[in-house]
Amino acid sequence: MLPPPSPDEWRRLEPLIDAVLDAPVECRAELLAEASGGDAARLAELERLVAECERAYPLLEQPVADRFAAIFGDDAPRIPELLADRYRILREVGRGGMAIVYLARDVKHGRDVAVKVVRPELAAALGRSRFLREIEIAARLRHPHIVPLYDSGEVPATSANSNGNEPGSSLLYYVMPYEPGHSLRERLTQRGPLPIADVVLIVHDVCEALSHAHQHGIVHRDIKPENVLLSGRHALITDFGVARAVSEATVEASGAVAGVAFGTPTYMAPEQAASDPDVDHRADIYALGVLAYELLAGRPPFEKIERARRSHHAPDVLTPLFTYRSDVPDALAALIMKCLAPLPADRWQRADHLLAQLAAVRDPAGGSGATGGSRRAASWAAMFLGAALGLTLLVALAITLTRSRDERAPLALGRARRLTSDAGLEVQPSMSPDGRRVAYATGHSLQMRIAVRDVAGGKAMFLTTDSTVNQWLPRWSPDGARILF
């Protein structure tokens, strides 16, 4: 192997290496061969340098406390009897720089839970009352795609001391459901990039959870694959409000208002990395864009940025998704790129806006991930379905209005009138026995709901507002008082 490049050589090679890194993957071999001038040893050295520049740097990609968790001590804090009386600890299931996680049995309710005990070293540096207040706020969130907080609290130092911990080392803890499924990080590590349909579904689930939290004024601040759990093909966000609790508690304890960024560098929006005190919900939208990009490409979007420039996330070094994944639909790629805009004002301004755009990304079968041609096919299919619905309603209405006891009476068609003009699919109509209302399935492939509309006009009324599964095939009861679906 050649010796490392001298400073003069490196000054000459650096622009070339940058050009190779910025070039499409299929063009790199030609550029490297040209630069090496036929010298096999030099070619090998250039390839090594390029590979080194692309190598992930776990030291910089993880929070410092996670990377150096060992320096906080190898021994887990003993769970005080006060806590053990409520939660019977079964085993330790994980640890990081912030907390140690235990699988426990909730004695009162007879259920498995995850008890997360904040490391005593970190707890000593936090403003405990502020931490617990923020956790309490996050505990109010109730959504199918958010792992809820069951409980939280502080075990006083006197209780801790009786169990062998050092004086003053009272423990902060919070309790969540134990989810035995894998995290997105484990899924990525085991199998690599996900199918497009799965990515759209996961992004949709995370988006719904963020929309709910943002409406309650809560920003997650640490959206990443480790904090997204999988339940079947669906996603649940965990540790909601914990990053904010740590951030706010530390500010209270130290009196600082800026200067320390909480989160994971790879997924932090530029304003969050710069410790902007005005970070808002759009930082979560940025992190969601990084997450979606990584699920499709198998790598985060800014791996190759020089570490000194990382906090700026300059748009000219953002590698297009099609470089790694040629089958990504244009609409999905554009949606993700807008999430990754460096300026908050240039991103999607609300998670609801993102949800509306996800509805347009479908495959030919009505799922996720259509290419240009299949999107056109899906559009035609939706148009024909809408026409079929209109025709079906027309026929059903005419039959109802002209029905008589004489079964031999001829069918008489009345006036044709459009009942609906909403976007998306409207299928499977069912007329009420009195002919005054129609129930039908409406929405898109990721969420179908049952709507009821008066034939005489007016807005559609939805039967449910909290469903997490598709609803189909409405049928009226004979008396018209109930709808089965």
GROMACS .gro file of C-alpha atoms in nm:
model
  485
    1MET     CA    1   0.000   0.000   0.000
    2LEU     CA    2   0.123   0.350  -0.079
    3PRO     CA    3   0.205   0.583   0.209
    4PRO     CA    4  -0.061   0.838   0.299
    5PRO     CA    5  -0.069   1.141   0.065
    6SER     CA    6   0.160   1.427   0.160
    7PRO     CA    7   0.000   1.767   0.228
    8ASP     CA    8   0.090   1.881  -0.124
    9GLU     CA    9  -0.054   1.564  -0.275
   10TRP     CA   10  -0.368   1.598  -0.071
   11ARG     CA   11  -0.419   1.956  -0.187
   12ARG     CA   12  -0.403   1.822  -0.543
   13LEU     CA   13  -0.622   1.519  -0.475
   14GLU     CA   14  -0.891   1.684  -0.263
   15PRO     CA   15  -1.080   1.850  -0.554
   16LEU     CA   16  -1.067   1.520  -0.744
   17ILE     CA   17  -1.203   1.322  -0.449
   18ASP     CA   18  -1.482   1.579  -0.407
   19ALA     CA   19  -1.567   1.548  -0.777
   20VAL     CA   20  -1.581   1.168  -0.753
   21LEU     CA   21  -1.803   1.182  -0.445
   22ASP     CA   22  -2.041   1.422  -0.617
   23ALA     CA   23  -2.053   1.217  -0.940
   24PRO     CA   24  -2.316   0.948  -1.003
   25VAL     CA   25  -2.206   0.605  -0.885
   26GLU     CA   26  -2.189   0.467  -1.239
   27CYS     CA   27  -1.938   0.738  -1.345
   28ARG     CA   28  -1.692   0.699  -1.059
   29ALA     CA   29  -1.487   0.411  -1.201
   30GLU     CA   30  -1.410   0.610  -1.516
   31LEU     CA   31  -1.307   0.919  -1.318
   32LEU     CA   32  -1.084   0.717  -1.086
   33ALA     CA   33  -0.918   0.534  -1.376
   34GLU     CA   34  -0.845   0.864  -1.549
   35ALA     CA   35  -0.705   1.019  -1.232
   36SER     CA   36  -0.477   0.722  -1.158
   37GLY     CA   37  -0.312   0.738  -1.504
   38GLY     CA   38  -0.296   0.359  -1.530
   39ASP     CA   39  -0.110   0.318  -1.198
   40ALA     CA   40  -0.283   0.026  -1.022
   41ALA     CA   41  -0.140   0.118  -0.683
   42ARG     CA   42  -0.253   0.478  -0.716
   43LEU     CA   43  -0.598   0.362  -0.830
   44ALA     CA   44  -0.628   0.142  -0.521
   45GLU     CA   45  -0.524   0.433  -0.300
   46LEU     CA   46  -0.781   0.665  -0.459
   47GLU     CA   47  -1.053   0.402  -0.417
   48ARG     CA   48  -0.955   0.368  -0.051
   49LEU     CA   49  -0.977   0.744   0.002
   50VAL     CA   50  -1.321   0.760  -0.160
   51ALA     CA   51  -1.442   0.468   0.052
   52GLU     CA   52  -1.302   0.637   0.363
   53CYS     CA   53  -1.490   0.958   0.283
   54GLU     CA   54  -1.813   0.761   0.246
   55ARG     CA   55  -1.763   0.553   0.558
   56ALA     CA   56  -2.016   0.615   0.832
   57TYR     CA   57  -1.873   0.775   1.145
   58PRO     CA   58  -2.067   0.633   1.441
   59LEU     CA   59  -1.863   0.854   1.672
   60LEU     CA   60  -2.021   1.162   1.512
   61GLU     CA   61  -2.357   1.012   1.417
   62GLN     CA   62  -2.468   0.934   1.772
   63PRO     CA   63  -2.527   1.155   2.073
   64VAL     CA   64  -2.210   1.173   2.280
   65ALA     CA   65  -2.382   1.014   2.578
   66ASP     CA   66  -2.488   0.716   2.367
   67ARG     CA   67  -2.144   0.669   2.215
   68PHE     CA   68  -1.964   0.692   2.548
   69ALA     CA   69  -2.228   0.531   2.767
   70ALA     CA   70  -1.962   0.316   2.927
   71ILE     CA   71  -1.794   0.612   3.097
   72PHE     CA   72  -2.110   0.670   3.295
   73GLY     CA   73  -2.046   0.343   3.475
   74ASP     CA   74  -2.105  -0.020   3.394
   75ASP     CA   75  -2.333  -0.088   3.685
   76ALA     CA   76  -2.703  -0.018   3.642
   77PRO     CA   77  -2.865   0.178   3.923
   78ARG     CA   78  -3.045  -0.051   4.157
   79ILE     CA   79  -3.422  -0.019   4.136
   80PRO     CA   80  -3.545   0.107   4.475
   81GLU     CA   81  -3.802  -0.091   4.666
   82LEU     CA   82  -4.047   0.196   4.622
   83LEU     CA   83  -4.040   0.135   4.248
   84ALA     CA   84  -4.014  -0.244   4.272
   85ASP     CA   85  -4.338  -0.252   4.472
   86ARG     CA   86  -4.518  -0.119   4.164
   87TYR     CA   87  -4.311  -0.270   3.884
   88ARG     CA   88  -4.151  -0.613   3.917
   89ILE     CA   89  -3.832  -0.592   3.712
   90LEU     CA   90  -3.786  -0.896   3.486
   91ARG     CA   91  -3.466  -0.807   3.301
   92GLU     CA   92  -3.268  -0.529   3.142
   93VAL     CA   93  -3.344  -0.493   2.770
   94GLY     CA   94  -3.125  -0.201   2.668
   95ARG     CA   95  -2.925   0.101   2.773
   96GLY     CA   96  -2.806   0.423   2.622
   97GLY     CA   97  -2.649   0.743   2.733
   98MET     CA   98  -2.974   0.878   2.877
   99ALA     CA   99  -3.155   0.582   3.029
  100ILE     CA  100  -3.145   0.216   3.116
  101VAL     CA  101  -3.450   0.022   2.996
  102TYR     CA  102  -3.604  -0.268   3.187
  103LEU     CA  103  -3.877  -0.510   3.095
  104ALA     CA  104  -4.103  -0.512   3.400
  105ARG     CA  105  -4.439  -0.638   3.513
  106ASP     CA  106  -4.695  -0.379   3.616
  107VAL     CA  107  -4.808  -0.543   3.940
  108LYS     CA  108  -5.135  -0.351   3.968
  109HIS     CA  109  -5.256  -0.393   3.609
  110GLY     CA  110  -5.093  -0.726   3.524
  111ARG     CA  111  -4.922  -0.609   3.204
  112ASP     CA  112  -4.569  -0.593   3.067
  113VAL     CA  113  -4.416  -0.245   3.057
  114ALA     CA  114  -4.085  -0.081   2.973
  115VAL     CA  115  -3.944   0.108   3.271
  116LYS     CA  116  -3.684   0.363   3.162
  117VAL     CA  117  -3.464   0.488   3.443
  118VAL     CA  118  -3.269   0.806   3.369
  119ARG     CA  119  -2.903   0.755   3.451
  120PRO     CA  120  -2.823   0.907   3.791
  121GLU     CA  121  -2.535   1.109   3.642
  122LEU     CA  122  -2.774   1.273   3.395
  123ALA     CA  123  -3.056   1.306   3.647
  124ALA     CA  124  -2.822   1.501   3.877
  125ALA     CA  125  -2.765   1.756   3.600
  126LEU     CA  126  -3.134   1.800   3.511
  127GLY     CA  127  -3.394   2.030   3.655
  128ARG     CA  128  -3.607   1.748   3.793
  129SER     CA  129  -3.932   1.939   3.831
  130ARG     CA  130  -3.915   2.068   3.474
  131PHE     CA  131  -3.833   1.722   3.341
  132LEU     CA  132  -4.133   1.570   3.515
  133ARG     CA  133  -4.362   1.855   3.399
  134GLU     CA  134  -4.260   1.800   3.036
  135ILE     CA  135  -4.307   1.424   3.070
  136GLU     CA  136  -4.653   1.489   3.215
  137ILE     CA  137  -4.744   1.704   2.913
  138ALA     CA  138  -4.629   1.434   2.672
  139ALA     CA  139  -4.827   1.173   2.866
  140ARG     CA  140  -5.150   1.344   2.755
  141LEU     CA  141  -5.095   1.237   2.395
  142ARG     CA  142  -5.335   0.963   2.283
  143HIS     CA  143  -5.291   0.835   1.928
  144PRO     CA  144  -5.275   0.490   1.765
  145HIS     CA  145  -4.925   0.561   1.629
  146ILE     CA  146  -4.776   0.703   1.948
  147VAL     CA  147  -4.645   0.473   2.221
  148PRO     CA  148  -4.812   0.626   2.529
  149LEU     CA  149  -4.653   0.719   2.858
  150TYR     CA  150  -4.813   0.527   3.144
  151ASP     CA  151  -4.631   0.672   3.440
  152SER     CA  152  -4.334   0.883   3.549
  153GLY     CA  153  -4.183   1.008   3.869
  154GLU     CA  154  -3.885   1.057   4.094
  155VAL     CA  155  -3.767   0.818   4.361
  156PRO     CA  156  -3.631   1.034   4.647
  157ALA     CA  157  -3.266   1.007   4.738
  158THR     CA  158  -3.352   0.863   5.079
  159SER     CA  159  -3.520   0.566   4.912
  160ALA     CA  160  -3.233   0.526   4.672
  161ASN     CA  161  -2.976   0.534   4.948
  162SER     CA  162  -3.134   0.242   5.125
  163ASN     CA  163  -3.068   0.037   4.815
  164GLY     CA  164  -2.702   0.114   4.779
  165ASN     CA  165  -2.693   0.415   4.546
  166GLU     CA  166  -2.474   0.708   4.636
  167PRO     CA  167  -2.612   0.995   4.846
  168GLY     CA  168  -2.826   1.235   4.650
  169SER     CA  169  -2.868   1.000   4.354
  170SER     CA  170  -3.247   1.001   4.340
  171LEU     CA  171  -3.384   0.843   4.022
  172LEU     CA  172  -3.606   0.982   3.751
  173TYR     CA  173  -3.807   0.726   3.558
  174TYR     CA  174  -4.088   0.696   3.307
  175VAL     CA  175  -4.296   0.396   3.205
  176MET     CA  176  -4.425   0.296   2.861
  177PRO     CA  177  -4.592  -0.013   2.713
  178TYR     CA  178  -4.345  -0.285   2.629
  179GLU     CA  179  -4.349  -0.327   2.252
  180PRO     CA  180  -4.184  -0.658   2.154
  181GLY     CA  181  -4.160  -0.560   1.786
  182HIS     CA  182  -3.844  -0.439   1.616
  183SER     CA  183  -3.740  -0.079   1.565
  184LEU     CA  184  -3.690   0.063   1.218
  185ARG     CA  185  -3.316   0.064   1.287
  186GLU     CA  186  -3.319  -0.313   1.340
  187ARG     CA  187  -3.527  -0.358   1.024
  188LEU     CA  188  -3.282  -0.147   0.822
  189THR     CA  189  -2.980  -0.328   0.964
  190GLN     CA  190  -3.121  -0.673   0.897
  191ARG     CA  191  -3.273  -0.624   0.550
  192GLY     CA  192  -3.162  -0.291   0.408
  193PRO     CA  193  -3.389  -0.046   0.221
  194LEU     CA  194  -3.763  -0.104   0.248
  195PRO     CA  195  -4.017  -0.157  -0.031
  196ILE     CA  196  -4.171   0.168  -0.148
  197ALA     CA  197  -4.520   0.067  -0.034
  198ASP     CA  198  -4.390   0.002   0.319
  199VAL     CA  199  -4.205   0.334   0.327
  200VAL     CA  200  -4.516   0.529   0.228
  201LEU     CA  201  -4.720   0.350   0.494
  202ILE     CA  202  -4.459   0.413   0.765
  203VAL     CA  203  -4.418   0.779   0.669
  204HIS     CA  204  -4.796   0.812   0.671
  205ASP     CA  205  -4.820   0.663   1.023
  206VAL     CA  206  -4.539   0.882   1.158
  207CYS     CA  207  -4.696   1.186   0.991
  208GLU     CA  208  -5.031   1.118   1.155
  209ALA     CA  209  -4.862   1.090   1.495
  210LEU     CA  210  -4.668   1.413   1.440
  211SER     CA  211  -4.982   1.594   1.327
  212HIS     CA  212  -5.158   1.492   1.648
  213ALA     CA  213  -4.865   1.594   1.868
  214HIS     CA  214  -4.807   1.925   1.690
  215GLN     CA  215  -5.173   2.016   1.733
  216HIS     CA  216  -5.110   1.980   2.108
  217GLY     CA  217  -4.798   2.195   2.092
  218ILE     CA  218  -4.553   1.906   2.141
  219VAL     CA  219  -4.245   1.863   1.922
  220HIS     CA  220  -4.060   1.530   1.935
  221ARG     CA  221  -3.710   1.666   1.847
  222ASP     CA  222  -3.555   1.321   1.799
  223ILE     CA  223  -3.731   1.140   1.513
  224LYS     CA  224  -3.496   0.862   1.398
  225PRO     CA  225  -3.519   0.489   1.316
  226GLU     CA  226  -3.439   0.393   1.676
  227ASN     CA  227  -3.747   0.581   1.799
  228VAL     CA  228  -3.990   0.428   1.548
  229LEU     CA  229  -4.120   0.081   1.636
  230LEU     CA  230  -4.284  -0.160   1.393
  231SER     CA  231  -4.609  -0.340   1.467
  232GLY     CA  232  -4.668  -0.551   1.158
  233ARG     CA  233  -4.623  -0.304   0.872
  234HIS     CA  234  -4.738  -0.008   1.081
  235ALA     CA  235  -4.522   0.236   1.279
  236LEU     CA  236  -4.538   0.373   1.632
  237ILE     CA  237  -4.329   0.662   1.764
  238THR     CA  238  -4.174   0.615   2.105
  239ASP     CA  239  -4.011   0.852   2.354
  240PHE     CA  240  -4.243   1.137   2.258
  241GLY     CA  241  -4.159   1.443   2.463
  242VAL     CA  242  -3.850   1.290   2.623
  243ALA     CA  243  -3.601   1.490   2.415
  244ARG     CA  244  -3.793   1.807   2.495
  245ALA     CA  245  -3.807   1.713   2.863
  246VAL     CA  246  -3.429   1.668   2.876
  247SER     CA  247  -3.371   1.989   2.681
  248GLU     CA  248  -3.603   2.204   2.890
  249ALA     CA  249  -3.491   2.050   3.217
  250THR     CA  250  -3.125   2.115   3.133
  251VAL     CA  251  -3.199   2.475   3.039
  252GLU     CA  252  -3.377   2.524   3.370
  253ALA     CA  253  -3.095   2.364   3.568
  254SER     CA  254  -2.814   2.553   3.393
  255GLY     CA  255  -2.988   2.883   3.327
  256ALA     CA  256  -2.880   2.861   2.962
  257VAL     CA  257  -3.111   2.948   2.675
  258ALA     CA  258  -2.898   2.824   2.386
  259GLY     CA  259  -2.574   2.658   2.296
  260VAL     CA  260  -2.659   2.293   2.352
  261ALA     CA  261  -2.842   2.093   2.084
  262PHE     CA  262  -3.040   1.789   2.195
  263GLY     CA  263  -3.108   1.518   1.940
  264THR     CA  264  -2.913   1.299   1.698
  265PRO     CA  265  -2.692   1.496   1.454
  266THR     CA  266  -2.785   1.305   1.138
  267TYR     CA  267  -3.157   1.379   1.187
  268MET     CA  268  -3.135   1.730   1.328
  269ALA     CA  269  -3.265   2.022   1.125
  270PRO     CA  270  -3.008   2.300   1.067
  271GLU     CA  271  -3.181   2.532   1.313
  272GLN     CA  272  -3.187   2.257   1.576
  273ALA     CA  273  -2.819   2.181   1.524
  274ALA     CA  274  -2.747   2.551   1.569
  275SER     CA  275  -2.933   2.547   1.905
  276ASP     CA  276  -3.188   2.801   1.781
  277PRO     CA  277  -3.421   2.868   2.076
  278ASP     CA  278  -3.714   2.908   1.832
  279VAL     CA  279  -3.704   2.550   1.699
  280ASP     CA  280  -4.061   2.443   1.621
  281HIS     CA  281  -4.255   2.152   1.471
  282ARG     CA  282  -4.088   2.196   1.132
  283ALA     CA  283  -3.774   2.039   1.279
  284ASP     CA  284  -3.974   1.715   1.311
  285ILE     CA  285  -4.077   1.744   0.945
  286TYR     CA  286  -3.711   1.777   0.848
  287ALA     CA  287  -3.619   1.468   1.055
  288LEU     CA  288  -3.905   1.278   0.890
  289GLY     CA  289  -3.752   1.363   0.553
  290VAL     CA  290  -3.414   1.223   0.663
  291LEU     CA  291  -3.590   0.911   0.794
  292ALA     CA  292  -3.785   0.856   0.469
  293TYR     CA  293  -3.472   0.909   0.259
  294GLU     CA  294  -3.281   0.653   0.465
  295LEU     CA  295  -3.562   0.397   0.445
  296LEU     CA  296  -3.553   0.419   0.064
  297ALA     CA  297  -3.179   0.461   0.002
  298GLY     CA  298  -3.040   0.257   0.290
  299ARG     CA  299  -2.834   0.558   0.402
  300PRO     CA  300  -2.911   0.908   0.532
  301PRO     CA  301  -2.898   1.192   0.278
  302PHE     CA  302  -2.597   1.379   0.417
  303GLU     CA  303  -2.345   1.101   0.484
  304LYS     CA  304  -2.081   1.257   0.259
  305ILE     CA  305  -2.091   1.611   0.392
  306GLU     CA  306  -1.767   1.734   0.545
  307ARG     CA  307  -1.813   1.728   0.919
  308ALA     CA  308  -1.739   2.099   0.950
  309ARG     CA  309  -2.026   2.175   0.712
  310ARG     CA  310  -2.276   1.930   0.861
  311SER     CA  311  -2.473   2.184   1.060
  312HIS     CA  312  -2.549   2.384   0.744
  313HIS     CA  313  -2.673   2.090   0.535
  314ALA     CA  314  -2.600   2.276   0.214
  315PRO     CA  315  -2.854   2.184  -0.056
  316ASP     CA  316  -2.587   2.147  -0.327
  317VAL     CA  317  -2.446   1.834  -0.158
  318LEU     CA  318  -2.780   1.656  -0.121
  319THR     CA  319  -2.761   1.346  -0.341
  320PRO     CA  320  -3.086   1.285  -0.535
  321LEU     CA  321  -3.272   0.974  -0.429
  322PHE     CA  322  -3.265   0.822  -0.778
  323THR     CA  323  -2.885   0.793  -0.744
  324TYR     CA  324  -2.945   0.506  -0.499
  325ARG     CA  325  -3.298   0.397  -0.589
  326SER     CA  326  -3.418   0.430  -0.949
  327ASP     CA  327  -3.772   0.308  -0.876
  328VAL     CA  328  -3.866   0.591  -0.639
  329PRO     CA  329  -4.165   0.779  -0.785
  330ASP     CA  330  -4.104   1.142  -0.874
  331ALA     CA  331  -4.386   1.257  -0.648
  332LEU     CA  332  -4.243   1.073  -0.347
  333ALA     CA  333  -3.889   1.201  -0.412
  334ALA     CA  334  -4.015   1.559  -0.441
  335LEU     CA  335  -4.216   1.522  -0.121
  336ILE     CA  336  -3.907   1.405   0.071
  337MET     CA  337  -3.681   1.673  -0.078
  338LYS     CA  338  -3.920   1.945   0.037
  339CYS     CA  339  -3.901   1.803   0.391
  340LEU     CA  340  -3.521   1.844   0.371
  341ALA     CA  341  -3.521   2.212   0.277
  342PRO     CA  342  -3.253   2.390   0.488
  343LEU     CA  343  -3.488   2.678   0.571
  344PRO     CA  344  -3.799   2.595   0.778
  345ALA     CA  345  -4.012   2.826   0.562
  346ASP     CA  346  -3.933   2.616   0.254
  347ARG     CA  347  -4.048   2.285   0.407
  348TRP     CA  348  -4.398   2.150   0.446
  349GLN     CA  349  -4.542   2.380   0.706
  350ARG     CA  350  -4.765   2.122   0.872
  351ALA     CA  351  -4.774   1.745   0.894
  352ASP     CA  352  -5.132   1.764   0.762
  353HIS     CA  353  -5.001   1.911   0.437
  354LEU     CA  354  -4.764   1.618   0.404
  355LEU     CA  355  -5.046   1.370   0.467
  356ALA     CA  356  -5.248   1.522   0.184
  357GLN     CA  357  -4.955   1.478  -0.057
  358LEU     CA  358  -4.896   1.116   0.046
  359ALA     CA  359  -5.245   1.032  -0.080
  360ALA     CA  360  -5.127   1.105  -0.435
  361VAL     CA  361  -4.847   0.847  -0.423
  362ARG     CA  362  -4.998   0.515  -0.532
  363ASP     CA  363  -4.898   0.204  -0.722
  364PRO     CA  364  -5.112   0.054  -1.002
  365ALA     CA  365  -5.296  -0.163  -0.750
  366GLY     CA  366  -5.394   0.137  -0.540
  367GLY     CA  367  -5.108   0.106  -0.291
  368SER     CA  368  -4.794   0.313  -0.260
  369GLY     CA  369  -4.511   0.395  -0.491
  370ALA     CA  370  -4.647   0.448  -0.841
  371THR     CA  371  -4.421   0.551  -1.127
  372GLY     CA  372  -4.535   0.809  -1.378
  373GLY     CA  373  -4.717   0.558  -1.599
  374SER     CA  374  -4.882   0.375  -1.314
  375ARG     CA  375  -4.990   0.704  -1.156
  376ARG     CA  376  -5.168   0.789  -1.480
  377ALA     CA  377  -5.330   0.445  -1.476
  378ALA     CA  378  -5.437   0.499  -1.116
  379SER     CA  379  -5.580   0.837  -1.211
  380TRP     CA  380  -5.783   0.682  -1.493
  381ALA     CA  381  -5.897   0.406  -1.260
  382ALA     CA  382  -6.013   0.660  -1.004
  383MET     CA  383  -6.197   0.851  -1.278
  384PHE     CA  384  -6.376   0.538  -1.395
  385LEU     CA  385  -6.460   0.444  -1.037
  386GLY     CA  386  -6.608   0.790  -0.983
  387ALA     CA  387  -6.812   0.758  -1.300
  388ALA     CA  388  -6.928   0.412  -1.194
  389LEU     CA  389  -7.034   0.547  -0.856
  390GLY     CA  390  -7.229   0.827  -1.019
  391LEU     CA  391  -7.402   0.584  -1.254
  392THR     CA  392  -7.477   0.340  -0.971
  393LEU     CA  393  -7.627   0.615  -0.758
  394LEU     CA  394  -7.835   0.732  -1.051
  395VAL     CA  395  -7.973   0.384  -1.115
  396ALA     CA  396  -8.034   0.315  -0.746
  397LEU     CA  397  -8.212   0.648  -0.703
  398ALA     CA  398  -8.430   0.589  -1.007
  399ILE     CA  399  -8.523   0.239  -0.890
  400THR     CA  400  -8.614   0.367  -0.544
  401LEU     CA  401  -8.826   0.653  -0.674
  402THR     CA  402  -9.010   0.443  -0.929
  403ARG     CA  403  -9.060   0.130  -0.721
  404SER     CA  404  -9.424   0.026  -0.697
  405ARG     CA  405  -9.621  -0.280  -0.603
  406ASP     CA  406  -9.653  -0.366  -0.967
  407GLU     CA  407  -9.330  -0.555  -1.038
  408ARG     CA  408  -9.404  -0.536  -1.411
  409ALA     CA  409  -9.390  -0.155  -1.421
  410PRO     CA  410  -9.120  -0.031  -1.662
  411LEU     CA  411  -8.806   0.135  -1.531
  412ALA     CA  412  -8.825   0.514  -1.563
  413LEU     CA  413  -8.503   0.714  -1.529
  414GLY     CA  414  -8.532   1.051  -1.361
  415ARG     CA  415  -8.301   1.353  -1.379
  416ALA     CA  416  -7.928   1.286  -1.353
  417ARG     CA  417  -7.754   1.488  -1.083
  418ARG     CA  418  -7.403   1.465  -0.938
  419LEU     CA  419  -7.402   1.391  -0.566
  420THR     CA  420  -7.032   1.428  -0.483
  421SER     CA  421  -6.726   1.617  -0.600
  422ASP     CA  422  -6.471   1.515  -0.337
  423ALA     CA  423  -6.118   1.405  -0.428
  424GLY     CA  424  -6.014   1.041  -0.407
  425LEU     CA  425  -6.210   0.719  -0.437
  426GLU     CA  426  -6.587   0.699  -0.376
  427VAL     CA  427  -6.706   0.342  -0.413
  428GLN     CA  428  -6.952   0.075  -0.291
  429PRO     CA  429  -7.266   0.293  -0.256
  430SER     CA  430  -7.558   0.169  -0.048
  431MET     CA  431  -7.896   0.347  -0.052
  432SER     CA  432  -8.097   0.380   0.268
  433PRO     CA  433  -8.434   0.199   0.269
  434ASP     CA  434  -8.623   0.529   0.238
  435GLY     CA  435  -8.405   0.641  -0.054
  436ARG     CA  436  -8.304   0.966   0.118
  437ARG     CA  437  -7.941   0.888   0.200
  438VAL     CA  438  -7.648   0.700   0.053
  439ALA     CA  439  -7.358   0.540   0.241
  440TYR     CA  440  -7.031   0.471   0.060
  441ALA     CA  441  -6.658   0.408   0.111
  442THR     CA  442  -6.436   0.708   0.039
  443GLY     CA  443  -6.074   0.816   0.076
  444HIS     CA  444  -5.752   0.673  -0.061
  445SER     CA  445  -5.566   0.344  -0.049
  446LEU     CA  446  -5.406   0.422   0.288
  447GLN     CA  447  -5.731   0.522   0.457
  448MET     CA  448  -6.086   0.442   0.348
  449ARG     CA  449  -6.377   0.556   0.565
  450ILE     CA  450  -6.754   0.521   0.547
  451ALA     CA  451  -6.942   0.841   0.465
  452VAL     CA  452  -7.315   0.913   0.462
  453ARG     CA  453  -7.465   1.184   0.242
  454ASP     CA  454  -7.821   1.308   0.189
  455VAL     CA  455  -7.941   1.256  -0.167
  456ALA     CA  456  -8.097   1.603  -0.150
  457GLY     CA  457  -7.752   1.760  -0.093
  458GLY     CA  458  -7.526   1.873   0.189
  459LYS     CA  459  -7.194   1.765   0.331
  460ALA     CA  460  -7.084   1.409   0.383
  461MET     CA  461  -7.086   1.278   0.741
  462PHE     CA  462  -6.826   1.021   0.845
  463LEU     CA  463  -6.926   0.733   1.071
  464THR     CA  464  -6.595   0.732   1.259
  465THR     CA  465  -6.304   0.969   1.317
  466ASP     CA  466  -6.057   0.747   1.502
  467SER     CA  467  -6.017   0.442   1.278
  468THR     CA  468  -5.670   0.312   1.195
  469VAL     CA  469  -5.788   0.051   0.944
  470ASN     CA  470  -5.965   0.071   0.609
  471GLN     CA  471  -6.347   0.055   0.609
  472TRP     CA  472  -6.545  -0.101   0.325
  473LEU     CA  473  -6.884  -0.234   0.209
  474PRO     CA  474  -7.148  -0.033   0.398
  475ARG     CA  475  -7.494  -0.193   0.427
  476TRP     CA  476  -7.809  -0.045   0.582
  477SER     CA  477  -8.022  -0.229   0.835
  478PRO     CA  478  -8.383  -0.288   0.717
  479ASP     CA  479  -8.513  -0.005   0.936
  480GLY     CA  480  -8.244   0.236   0.816
  481ALA     CA  481  -8.125   0.304   1.174
  482ARG     CA  482  -7.785   0.133   1.152
  483ILE     CA  483  -7.505   0.073   0.903
  484LEU     CA  484  -7.293  -0.241   0.891
  485PHE     CA  485  -6.947  -0.212   0.732
   0.00000   0.00000   0.00000
